[in-house]
mmCIF file of C-alpha atoms and ligand atoms in Angstrom:
data_model
loop_
_atom_site.group_PDB
_atom_site.id
_atom_site.type_symbol
_atom_site.label_atom_id
_atom_site.label_comp_id
_atom_site.label_asym_id
_atom_site.label_seq_id
_atom_site.Cartn_x
_atom_site.Cartn_y
_atom_site.Cartn_z
ATOM 1 C CA MET A 99 28.109 21.811 39.283
ATOM 2 C CA SER A 100 28.201 23.985 36.172
ATOM 3 C CA LYS A 101 25.733 24.465 33.341
ATOM 4 C CA ARG A 102 24.656 21.307 31.519
ATOM 5 C CA ARG A 103 26.636 21.049 28.287
ATOM 6 C CA ALA A 104 26.827 18.552 25.439
ATOM 7 C CA ALA A 105 30.117 16.676 25.581
ATOM 8 C CA ILE A 106 31.628 14.367 23.003
ATOM 9 C CA THR A 107 32.138 11.044 24.795
ATOM 10 C CA GLY A 108 33.367 8.958 21.854
ATOM 11 C CA VAL A 109 34.324 9.288 18.203
ATOM 12 C CA HIS A 110 34.783 6.801 15.398
ATOM 13 C CA GLY A 111 35.753 7.232 11.760
ATOM 14 C CA TRP A 112 35.750 5.164 8.624
ATOM 15 C CA ALA A 113 37.172 5.451 5.111
ATOM 16 C CA PRO A 114 36.815 2.929 2.288
ATOM 17 C CA ASP A 115 39.829 0.809 1.287
ATOM 18 C CA TYR A 116 40.359 1.969 -2.288
ATOM 19 C CA ILE A 117 42.971 4.746 -2.547
ATOM 20 C CA LEU A 118 43.054 7.075 -5.551
ATOM 21 C CA THR A 119 46.529 8.612 -5.751
ATOM 22 C CA ASN A 120 47.686 11.772 -7.504
ATOM 23 C CA LYS A 121 49.691 9.546 -9.840
ATOM 24 C CA GLU A 122 46.522 7.742 -10.895
ATOM 25 C CA LEU A 123 44.751 11.076 -11.445
ATOM 26 C CA GLU A 124 47.629 12.107 -13.722
ATOM 27 C CA LYS A 125 46.439 9.334 -16.043
ATOM 28 C CA MET A 126 42.795 10.475 -15.897
ATOM 29 C CA VAL A 127 43.065 14.268 -16.400
ATOM 30 C CA ASP A 128 45.670 16.862 -17.370
ATOM 31 C CA THR A 129 47.245 17.339 -13.933
ATOM 32 C CA THR A 130 50.390 16.547 -11.984
ATOM 33 C CA ASP A 131 51.182 15.301 -8.514
ATOM 34 C CA GLU A 132 53.271 18.463 -8.116
ATOM 35 C CA TRP A 133 50.347 20.806 -8.954
ATOM 36 C CA ILE A 134 47.920 19.010 -6.644
ATOM 37 C CA THR A 135 50.396 18.822 -3.766
ATOM 38 C CA THR A 136 51.545 22.438 -3.894
ATOM 39 C CA ARG A 137 48.079 23.949 -4.500
ATOM 40 C CA THR A 138 46.078 21.769 -2.109
ATOM 41 C CA GLY A 139 48.311 19.552 0.071
ATOM 42 C CA ILE A 140 46.452 16.434 -1.115
ATOM 43 C CA LYS A 141 48.399 13.276 -2.045
ATOM 44 C CA GLU A 142 45.619 10.693 -2.105
ATOM 45 C CA ARG A 143 41.957 10.168 -1.312
ATOM 46 C CA HIS A 144 39.759 7.156 -0.476
ATOM 47 C CA ILE A 145 36.967 6.137 -2.832
ATOM 48 C CA LEU A 146 33.929 3.979 -2.043
ATOM 49 C CA LYS A 147 33.611 1.358 -4.765
ATOM 50 C CA GLY A 148 30.833 -1.133 -5.269
ATOM 51 C CA GLU A 149 27.384 -1.280 -6.781
ATOM 52 C CA GLY A 150 24.668 0.059 -4.490
ATOM 53 C CA LYS A 151 27.061 1.570 -1.952
ATOM 54 C CA GLY A 152 26.317 5.057 -0.685
ATOM 55 C CA THR A 153 26.932 7.552 2.066
ATOM 56 C CA SER A 154 24.828 5.546 4.522
ATOM 57 C CA ASP A 155 27.345 2.697 4.225
ATOM 58 C CA ILE A 156 30.127 5.049 5.328
ATOM 59 C CA GLY A 157 27.992 6.439 8.151
ATOM 60 C CA THR A 158 26.914 2.977 9.223
ATOM 61 C CA GLU A 159 30.520 1.801 9.637
ATOM 62 C CA ALA A 160 31.313 4.897 11.699
ATOM 63 C CA VAL A 161 28.241 4.543 13.931
ATOM 64 C CA LYS A 162 28.711 0.786 14.426
ATOM 65 C CA GLY A 163 32.280 1.399 15.572
ATOM 66 C CA LEU A 164 31.146 4.224 17.844
ATOM 67 C CA LEU A 165 28.438 2.139 19.528
ATOM 68 C CA LYS A 166 30.860 -0.747 20.035
ATOM 69 C CA LYS A 167 33.741 1.225 21.505
ATOM 70 C CA THR A 168 31.510 3.269 23.842
ATOM 71 C CA GLY A 169 29.531 0.189 24.920
ATOM 72 C CA THR A 170 26.282 1.850 23.840
ATOM 73 C CA SER A 171 23.224 -0.123 22.772
ATOM 74 C CA PRO A 172 21.288 1.198 19.741
ATOM 75 C CA ASP A 173 18.196 1.312 21.997
ATOM 76 C CA GLU A 174 19.798 3.998 24.156
ATOM 77 C CA ILE A 175 20.112 6.510 21.309
ATOM 78 C CA ASP A 176 17.537 9.331 21.380
ATOM 79 C CA LEU A 177 18.469 11.163 18.186
ATOM 80 C CA LEU A 178 20.789 10.706 15.200
ATOM 81 C CA ILE A 179 21.695 13.601 12.903
ATOM 82 C CA CYS A 180 23.587 13.040 9.667
ATOM 83 C CA ALA A 181 25.433 15.909 8.000
ATOM 84 C CA THR A 182 25.823 15.176 4.309
ATOM 85 C CA VAL A 183 25.615 16.695 0.821
ATOM 86 C CA THR A 184 25.574 13.306 -0.838
ATOM 87 C CA PRO A 185 22.504 11.614 0.654
ATOM 88 C CA ASP A 186 21.799 8.066 -0.528
ATOM 89 C CA MET A 187 18.729 9.502 -2.256
ATOM 90 C CA ALA A 188 16.715 12.748 -2.187
ATOM 91 C CA TYR A 189 14.533 11.194 0.505
ATOM 92 C CA PRO A 190 14.321 9.551 2.959
ATOM 93 C CA ALA A 191 17.092 11.110 4.989
ATOM 94 C CA THR A 192 20.377 9.228 5.087
ATOM 95 C CA ALA A 193 20.157 9.515 8.888
ATOM 96 C CA ASN A 194 17.040 7.293 8.748
ATOM 97 C CA ILE A 195 18.868 4.731 6.636
ATOM 98 C CA ILE A 196 21.898 4.671 8.952
ATOM 99 C CA SER A 197 19.606 4.287 11.969
ATOM 100 C CA ASP A 198 17.924 1.326 10.313
ATOM 101 C CA LYS A 199 21.213 -0.307 9.344
ATOM 102 C CA VAL A 200 22.649 -0.080 12.874
ATOM 103 C CA GLY A 201 19.410 -1.063 14.639
ATOM 104 C CA ILE A 202 18.491 2.320 16.187
ATOM 105 C CA LYS A 203 14.731 2.056 16.662
ATOM 106 C CA ASN A 204 13.714 4.344 19.550
ATOM 107 C CA ALA A 205 15.073 7.561 18.090
ATOM 108 C CA PHE A 206 14.241 10.182 15.531
ATOM 109 C CA SER A 207 16.753 11.116 12.893
ATOM 110 C CA PHE A 208 17.254 13.665 10.155
ATOM 111 C CA ASP A 209 19.851 15.112 7.796
ATOM 112 C CA ILE A 210 21.426 18.546 7.774
ATOM 113 C CA ASN A 211 22.807 20.027 4.570
ATOM 114 C CA ALA A 212 25.259 22.848 5.165
ATOM 115 C CA ALA A 213 27.955 21.614 2.769
ATOM 116 C CA CYS A 214 31.382 21.452 4.415
ATOM 117 C CA SER A 215 30.110 23.186 7.567
ATOM 118 C CA GLY A 216 27.391 20.564 8.056
ATOM 119 C CA PHE A 217 29.162 18.699 10.838
ATOM 120 C CA LEU A 218 29.456 21.915 12.873
ATOM 121 C CA TYR A 219 25.835 22.889 12.189
ATOM 122 C CA SER A 220 24.773 19.391 13.264
ATOM 123 C CA LEU A 221 26.864 19.408 16.439
ATOM 124 C CA VAL A 222 25.372 22.736 17.490
ATOM 125 C CA THR A 223 21.839 21.548 16.661
ATOM 126 C CA ALA A 224 22.350 18.287 18.566
ATOM 127 C CA SER A 225 23.839 20.076 21.556
ATOM 128 C CA GLN A 226 20.613 22.056 22.090
ATOM 129 C CA PHE A 227 18.644 18.850 22.760
ATOM 130 C CA ILE A 228 21.195 17.852 25.400
ATOM 131 C CA GLU A 229 21.521 21.266 27.043
ATOM 132 C CA THR A 230 17.752 21.516 27.539
ATOM 133 C CA GLY A 231 17.773 18.129 29.256
ATOM 134 C CA LYS A 232 15.431 16.662 26.636
ATOM 135 C CA TYR A 233 17.816 13.920 25.480
ATOM 136 C CA LYS A 234 20.792 12.027 26.928
ATOM 137 C CA LYS A 235 22.468 10.280 23.999
ATOM 138 C CA VAL A 236 22.693 11.856 20.572
ATOM 139 C CA ILE A 237 24.823 10.726 17.629
ATOM 140 C CA VAL A 238 26.114 13.170 15.043
ATOM 141 C CA VAL A 239 27.427 11.630 11.836
ATOM 142 C CA GLY A 240 29.359 13.528 9.157
ATOM 143 C CA ALA A 241 29.724 11.477 5.987
ATOM 144 C CA ASP A 242 30.024 11.997 2.270
ATOM 145 C CA LYS A 243 30.560 9.910 -0.824
ATOM 146 C CA MET A 244 31.900 12.841 -2.832
ATOM 147 C CA SER A 245 33.002 10.505 -5.629
ATOM 148 C CA ALA A 246 29.285 10.246 -6.515
ATOM 149 C CA VAL A 247 29.111 13.950 -7.434
ATOM 150 C CA VAL A 248 32.615 14.563 -8.748
ATOM 151 C CA ASP A 249 33.240 14.842 -12.482
ATOM 152 C CA TYR A 250 36.365 12.785 -13.131
ATOM 153 C CA THR A 251 36.916 14.653 -16.407
ATOM 154 C CA ASP A 252 37.136 18.044 -14.629
ATOM 155 C CA ARG A 253 40.651 18.550 -13.310
ATOM 156 C CA THR A 254 39.681 21.619 -11.301
ATOM 157 C CA THR A 255 37.457 19.615 -8.925
ATOM 158 C CA CYS A 256 38.214 15.905 -9.259
ATOM 159 C CA VAL A 257 41.579 16.172 -7.513
ATOM 160 C CA LEU A 258 40.043 17.748 -4.421
ATOM 161 C CA PHE A 259 37.479 15.339 -3.032
ATOM 162 C CA GLY A 260 37.303 11.924 -1.367
ATOM 163 C CA ASP A 261 34.915 9.650 0.530
ATOM 164 C CA ALA A 262 34.893 9.168 4.329
ATOM 165 C CA GLY A 263 32.912 9.832 7.455
ATOM 166 C CA GLY A 264 32.904 9.877 11.205
ATOM 167 C CA ALA A 265 30.484 9.900 14.107
ATOM 168 C CA VAL A 266 30.495 11.276 17.637
ATOM 169 C CA LEU A 267 28.382 10.464 20.676
ATOM 170 C CA LEU A 268 27.112 13.472 22.633
ATOM 171 C CA GLU A 269 26.091 13.157 26.269
ATOM 172 C CA PRO A 270 25.328 15.653 29.041
ATOM 173 C CA SER A 271 28.187 16.920 31.191
ATOM 174 C CA GLU A 272 27.801 19.098 34.260
ATOM 175 C CA ASP A 273 31.514 19.356 35.063
ATOM 176 C CA GLY A 274 32.414 22.137 32.655
ATOM 177 C CA TYR A 275 33.272 19.869 29.708
ATOM 178 C CA GLY A 276 31.652 19.857 26.275
ATOM 179 C CA ILE A 277 30.588 22.504 23.798
ATOM 180 C CA ILE A 278 31.139 25.916 25.368
ATOM 181 C CA ASP A 279 30.449 28.301 22.484
ATOM 182 C CA SER A 280 29.760 28.393 18.762
ATOM 183 C CA ARG A 281 29.382 30.856 15.894
ATOM 184 C CA LEU A 282 27.697 29.740 12.692
ATOM 185 C CA TYR A 283 27.147 31.834 9.578
ATOM 186 C CA THR A 284 25.460 31.632 6.178
ATOM 187 C CA ASP A 285 25.713 33.836 3.086
ATOM 188 C CA GLY A 286 23.437 32.400 0.421
ATOM 189 C CA SER A 287 24.704 34.816 -2.212
ATOM 190 C CA GLY A 288 27.839 32.668 -2.360
ATOM 191 C CA ARG A 289 25.830 29.893 -4.000
ATOM 192 C CA VAL A 290 26.796 31.126 -7.454
ATOM 193 C CA HIS A 291 30.400 30.051 -6.825
ATOM 194 C CA LEU A 292 29.774 26.536 -5.520
ATOM 195 C CA HIS A 293 26.762 24.346 -6.266
ATOM 196 C CA GLN A 294 25.363 21.387 -8.175
ATOM 197 C CA LYS A 295 23.381 22.709 -11.115
ATOM 198 C CA ALA A 296 20.826 19.953 -11.714
ATOM 199 C CA GLY A 297 18.925 17.292 -9.851
ATOM 200 C CA GLY A 298 16.998 19.675 -7.606
ATOM 201 C CA SER A 299 13.551 21.236 -8.095
ATOM 202 C CA VAL A 300 14.861 24.116 -10.221
ATOM 203 C CA LYS A 301 16.364 21.786 -12.786
ATOM 204 C CA PRO A 302 15.187 18.200 -12.381
ATOM 205 C CA ALA A 303 17.237 15.451 -13.967
ATOM 206 C CA SER A 304 16.773 15.085 -17.714
ATOM 207 C CA HIS A 305 18.754 13.676 -20.617
ATOM 208 C CA GLU A 306 19.983 17.190 -21.246
ATOM 209 C CA THR A 307 21.248 17.760 -17.683
ATOM 210 C CA VAL A 308 23.091 14.469 -17.790
ATOM 211 C CA ASP A 309 24.597 15.257 -21.214
ATOM 212 C CA ASN A 310 25.700 18.668 -19.890
ATOM 213 C CA ARG A 311 27.366 17.028 -16.855
ATOM 214 C CA GLU A 312 25.256 19.158 -14.503
ATOM 215 C CA HIS A 313 24.939 16.586 -11.717
ATOM 216 C CA PHE A 314 28.451 17.220 -10.495
ATOM 217 C CA VAL A 315 30.158 19.725 -8.180
ATOM 218 C CA TYR A 316 30.500 23.102 -9.872
ATOM 219 C CA GLN A 317 33.098 25.274 -8.169
ATOM 220 C CA GLU A 318 34.803 28.541 -9.041
ATOM 221 C CA GLY A 319 37.871 27.647 -7.044
ATOM 222 C CA GLN A 320 39.526 31.035 -6.736
ATOM 223 C CA ALA A 321 36.370 32.863 -5.651
ATOM 224 C CA VAL A 322 35.641 30.196 -3.044
ATOM 225 C CA PHE A 323 39.250 30.243 -1.886
ATOM 226 C CA LYS A 324 39.119 33.988 -1.206
ATOM 227 C CA PHE A 325 36.011 33.685 0.978
ATOM 228 C CA ALA A 326 37.177 30.512 2.690
ATOM 229 C CA VAL A 327 40.583 31.788 3.647
ATOM 230 C CA THR A 328 39.110 34.964 5.156
ATOM 231 C CA LYS A 329 35.961 33.632 6.793
ATOM 232 C CA MET A 330 37.422 30.493 8.379
ATOM 233 C CA ALA A 331 40.145 32.565 10.027
ATOM 234 C CA ASP A 332 37.759 35.397 10.999
ATOM 235 C CA VAL A 333 35.344 33.074 12.763
ATOM 236 C CA SER A 334 38.133 31.183 14.527
ATOM 237 C CA VAL A 335 39.627 34.421 15.842
ATOM 238 C CA GLU A 336 36.122 35.552 16.827
ATOM 239 C CA ILE A 337 35.551 32.422 18.931
ATOM 240 C CA MET A 338 38.931 32.936 20.626
ATOM 241 C CA GLU A 339 38.129 36.555 21.471
ATOM 242 C CA ARG A 340 34.610 35.783 22.709
ATOM 243 C CA ASN A 341 36.035 33.230 25.117
ATOM 244 C CA ASN A 342 39.223 35.084 26.081
ATOM 245 C CA LEU A 343 41.374 32.300 24.660
ATOM 246 C CA THR A 344 44.990 32.923 23.755
ATOM 247 C CA SER A 345 46.873 30.635 21.399
ATOM 248 C CA ASP A 346 48.566 29.100 24.480
ATOM 249 C CA ASP A 347 45.154 28.106 25.870
ATOM 250 C CA ILE A 348 44.243 26.112 22.755
ATOM 251 C CA ALA A 349 45.380 22.496 22.606
ATOM 252 C CA TRP A 350 44.083 21.748 19.108
ATOM 253 C CA LEU A 351 42.596 23.392 16.060
ATOM 254 C CA VAL A 352 40.453 20.960 14.074
ATOM 255 C CA PRO A 353 39.960 22.623 10.697
ATOM 256 C CA HIS A 354 37.853 21.477 7.786
ATOM 257 C CA GLN A 355 40.280 19.946 5.276
ATOM 258 C CA ALA A 356 39.605 21.671 1.936
ATOM 259 C CA ASN A 357 43.023 23.101 1.177
ATOM 260 C CA LEU A 358 46.264 23.048 3.187
ATOM 261 C CA ARG A 359 46.827 26.735 2.406
ATOM 262 C CA ILE A 360 43.470 27.669 3.989
ATOM 263 C CA ILE A 361 44.284 25.579 7.070
ATOM 264 C CA GLU A 362 47.741 27.133 7.478
ATOM 265 C CA SER A 363 46.394 30.626 7.040
ATOM 266 C CA THR A 364 43.715 30.040 9.712
ATOM 267 C CA ALA A 365 46.331 28.696 12.132
ATOM 268 C CA ARG A 366 48.572 31.716 11.462
ATOM 269 C CA ARG A 367 45.731 34.173 12.159
ATOM 270 C CA MET A 368 45.069 32.330 15.442
ATOM 271 C CA GLY A 369 48.773 32.443 16.348
ATOM 272 C CA LEU A 370 48.873 28.651 16.559
ATOM 273 C CA ASP A 371 51.908 26.501 15.909
ATOM 274 C CA LYS A 372 51.367 23.849 13.240
ATOM 275 C CA SER A 373 51.976 21.159 15.879
ATOM 276 C CA LYS A 374 48.569 22.069 17.364
ATOM 277 C CA VAL A 375 46.679 21.717 14.086
ATOM 278 C CA MET A 376 45.073 18.457 12.979
ATOM 279 C CA ILE A 377 45.957 17.913 9.321
ATOM 280 C CA ASN A 378 45.189 14.742 7.373
ATOM 281 C CA ILE A 379 44.194 16.300 4.033
ATOM 282 C CA GLN A 380 47.185 14.590 2.392
ATOM 283 C CA LYS A 381 45.519 11.176 2.977
ATOM 284 C CA TYR A 382 41.827 11.892 2.421
ATOM 285 C CA GLY A 383 41.389 15.128 0.455
ATOM 286 C CA ASN A 384 38.172 17.038 1.112
ATOM 287 C CA THR A 385 35.575 14.573 2.397
ATOM 288 C CA THR A 386 33.126 17.453 3.040
ATOM 289 C CA ASN A 387 31.226 16.432 6.212
ATOM 290 C CA GLY A 388 33.726 13.691 7.013
ATOM 291 C CA THR A 389 36.790 15.864 7.583
ATOM 292 C CA ILE A 390 36.321 17.070 11.163
ATOM 293 C CA PRO A 391 35.116 13.797 12.743
ATOM 294 C CA MET A 392 37.860 11.909 10.864
ATOM 295 C CA CYS A 393 40.459 14.251 12.369
ATOM 296 C CA LEU A 394 39.024 13.814 15.876
ATOM 297 C CA TYR A 395 39.076 10.051 15.356
ATOM 298 C CA GLU A 396 42.656 9.933 14.127
ATOM 299 C CA TRP A 397 43.879 12.191 16.947
ATOM 300 C CA GLU A 398 41.623 10.699 19.639
ATOM 301 C CA ASP A 399 44.339 8.827 21.546
ATOM 302 C CA ARG A 400 46.304 12.092 21.905
ATOM 303 C CA LEU A 401 43.374 14.090 23.290
ATOM 304 C CA LYS A 402 43.311 14.794 27.017
ATOM 305 C CA LYS A 403 40.399 15.544 29.303
ATOM 306 C CA GLY A 404 40.144 19.334 29.587
ATOM 307 C CA ASP A 405 41.859 20.119 26.250
ATOM 308 C CA ASN A 406 40.534 23.335 24.727
ATOM 309 C CA ILE A 407 39.633 22.528 21.132
ATOM 310 C CA VAL A 408 38.489 24.830 18.334
ATOM 311 C CA LEU A 409 36.648 23.334 15.350
ATOM 312 C CA ALA A 410 36.395 25.479 12.209
ATOM 313 C CA ALA A 411 34.856 25.016 8.779
ATOM 314 C CA PHE A 412 33.932 26.777 5.567
ATOM 315 C CA GLY A 413 31.787 25.372 2.780
ATOM 316 C CA GLY A 414 29.286 25.755 -0.004
ATOM 317 C CA GLY A 415 26.290 27.975 0.706
ATOM 318 C CA PHE A 416 28.363 29.821 1.715
ATOM 319 C CA THR A 417 28.390 28.444 5.226
ATOM 320 C CA TRP A 418 31.065 28.765 7.878
ATOM 321 C CA GLY A 419 31.504 28.511 11.587
ATOM 322 C CA SER A 420 33.531 27.656 14.615
ATOM 323 C CA ILE A 421 32.951 25.734 17.845
ATOM 324 C CA TYR A 422 34.893 25.956 21.104
ATOM 325 C CA LEU A 423 34.710 22.852 23.271
ATOM 326 C CA LYS A 424 36.444 21.352 26.287
ATOM 327 C CA TRP A 425 37.326 17.734 25.571
ATOM 328 C CA ALA A 426 35.626 15.424 28.089
ATOM 329 C CA TYR A 427 37.847 12.315 28.333
ATOM 330 C CA ASP A 428 41.364 10.992 27.948
ATOM 331 C CA GLY A 429 41.250 9.659 24.409
ATOM 332 C CA ASP A 430 43.746 6.873 25.014
ATOM 333 C CA LYS A 431 41.121 5.033 27.091
ATOM 334 C CA PHE A 432 39.726 3.655 23.843
ATOM 335 C CA ALA A 433 43.171 2.987 22.293
ATOM 336 C CA LYS A 434 41.706 2.505 18.809
ATOM 337 C CA LYS A 435 39.049 -0.069 19.669
HETATM 338 N N1 LIG B 682 46.017 20.390 -12.378
HETATM 339 C C1 LIG B 682 46.707 21.293 -13.102
HETATM 340 N N2 LIG B 682 46.281 22.542 -13.306
HETATM 341 C C2 LIG B 682 45.097 22.885 -12.777
HETATM 342 C C3 LIG B 682 44.321 21.995 -12.039
HETATM 343 C C4 LIG B 682 44.823 20.694 -11.849
HETATM 344 N N3 LIG B 682 44.145 19.750 -11.150
HETATM 345 N N4 LIG B 682 43.190 22.610 -11.653
HETATM 346 C C5 LIG B 682 43.256 23.864 -12.118
HETATM 347 N N5 LIG B 682 44.410 24.025 -12.814
HETATM 348 C C6 LIG B 682 44.879 25.229 -13.503
HETATM 349 C C7 LIG B 682 43.779 26.173 -13.855
HETATM 350 O O1 LIG B 682 43.161 25.796 -15.079
HETATM 351 C C8 LIG B 682 44.505 27.470 -13.962
HETATM 352 O O2 LIG B 682 45.157 27.519 -15.195
HETATM 353 P P1 LIG B 682 45.256 28.915 -16.009
HETATM 354 O O3 LIG B 682 46.044 29.815 -15.122
HETATM 355 O O4 LIG B 682 45.937 28.503 -17.255
HETATM 356 O O5 LIG B 682 43.837 29.356 -16.195
HETATM 357 C C9 LIG B 682 45.584 27.345 -12.881
HETATM 358 O O6 LIG B 682 45.707 25.945 -12.607
HETATM 359 C C10 LIG B 682 45.243 28.068 -11.595
HETATM 360 O O7 LIG B 682 43.905 27.727 -11.237
HETATM 361 P P2 LIG B 682 43.238 28.341 -9.946
HETATM 362 O O8 LIG B 682 41.807 27.893 -9.882
HETATM 363 O O9 LIG B 682 43.520 29.799 -9.887
HETATM 364 O O10 LIG B 682 44.090 27.608 -8.829
HETATM 365 P P3 LIG B 682 44.088 27.866 -7.286
HETATM 366 O O11 LIG B 682 45.440 28.151 -6.813
HETATM 367 O O12 LIG B 682 42.966 28.804 -6.875
HETATM 368 O O13 LIG B 682 43.705 26.415 -6.709
HETATM 369 C C11 LIG B 682 41.801 25.284 -5.775
HETATM 370 C C12 LIG B 682 42.475 25.819 -7.041
HETATM 371 C C13 LIG B 682 42.699 24.241 -5.174
HETATM 372 C C14 LIG B 682 40.448 24.685 -6.123
HETATM 373 C C15 LIG B 682 41.618 26.454 -4.759
HETATM 374 O O14 LIG B 682 41.062 27.556 -5.424
HETATM 375 C C16 LIG B 682 40.772 26.109 -3.570
HETATM 376 O O15 LIG B 682 41.170 25.365 -2.702
HETATM 377 N N6 LIG B 682 39.565 26.729 -3.450
HETATM 378 C C17 LIG B 682 38.748 26.596 -2.237
HETATM 379 C C18 LIG B 682 38.078 25.258 -2.134
HETATM 380 C C19 LIG B 682 37.165 25.236 -0.918
HETATM 381 O O16 LIG B 682 37.533 25.640 0.173
HETATM 382 N N7 LIG B 682 35.911 24.800 -1.108
HETATM 383 C C20 LIG B 682 34.942 24.880 -0.024
HETATM 384 C C21 LIG B 682 34.624 23.579 0.524
HETATM 385 S S1 LIG B 682 33.970 22.452 -0.668
HETATM 386 C C22 LIG B 682 32.301 22.195 -0.334
HETATM 387 O O17 LIG B 682 31.678 22.893 0.428
HETATM 388 C C23 LIG B 682 31.611 21.074 -1.030
#
């Protein structure tokens, strides 16, 4: 029997039906399908439409599917963490709202905001409660309705983002499976390059902030790109070295999907062939906290018990990190329930 670890024992993802294509964006702002595809790898993204719909609706679909496919009752859940930068409202936490909507009543729940690295931060946080033996079933949700904070008159950001989310169930494993190692980092000085200017305590919402379009994503793309491309690769190589992993040992890299060029560069630095890299940015764009669980969900039936998997992300904050885990089940057992 080895150390108690937190293992992912199920994953489910969800994206809304409406698809916003590059062609449609060409009609909205001064851009081209060619520019978006070559600079980012994105062809289309899903958008959540409908009055009163928010991130909790995305998370709720993901969690409902997860509970169903894993045969888990809401009463069994001890803790639910939601990683998001687009909470339904400033408070209460979106995690609380998801818990209510899926009928989780005997748990506590909270949100984590670490921008695009939030799902990794949340997985590591959740894993501590399992490793100590305190809890047995923890759900981590990563979900964002980025369309709520994207300025569809700003061509430099509106082509990048989409709406989606996913959820994983974490349970204890004493057979060597689960989360083996992680490295998480923050550099708050990077906030100048990527943030939302208004709506927080520094600059509460006012007529002026709305008129100035300050409730949307502000990003200096090139500056963020430079950090992202370096840090995501650095931390992925670091996790390999710490765990004596060669590229042959790794079955899959699951990178945050912000830009295809960042993903390819990370894979190159790790010495990984593209066939081992989960890439679905062309279909969803950057769904912030949704990217990594959506990848795991879409690749689930190809994952084998014992696969060495590296998760890697970079996001606003700046935040970045990497997780090394040993996959705990043959994914085809669920066969897209
Ligand atoms: N269509 C056409 N032209 C465009 C568009 C567009 N949609 N957007 C920008 N351009 C123009 C610019 O205006 C600029 O024109 P200029 O040379 O005349 O000034 C030119 O294209 C080049 O712009 P750059 O910003 O230098 O383009 P770049 O190659 O850097 O690509 C991008 C921009 C895709 C945003 C890239 O910088 C990037 O991916 N950055 C990192 C994003 C990221 O990882 N974010 C972190 C996660 S997000 C989060 O945490 C919420």
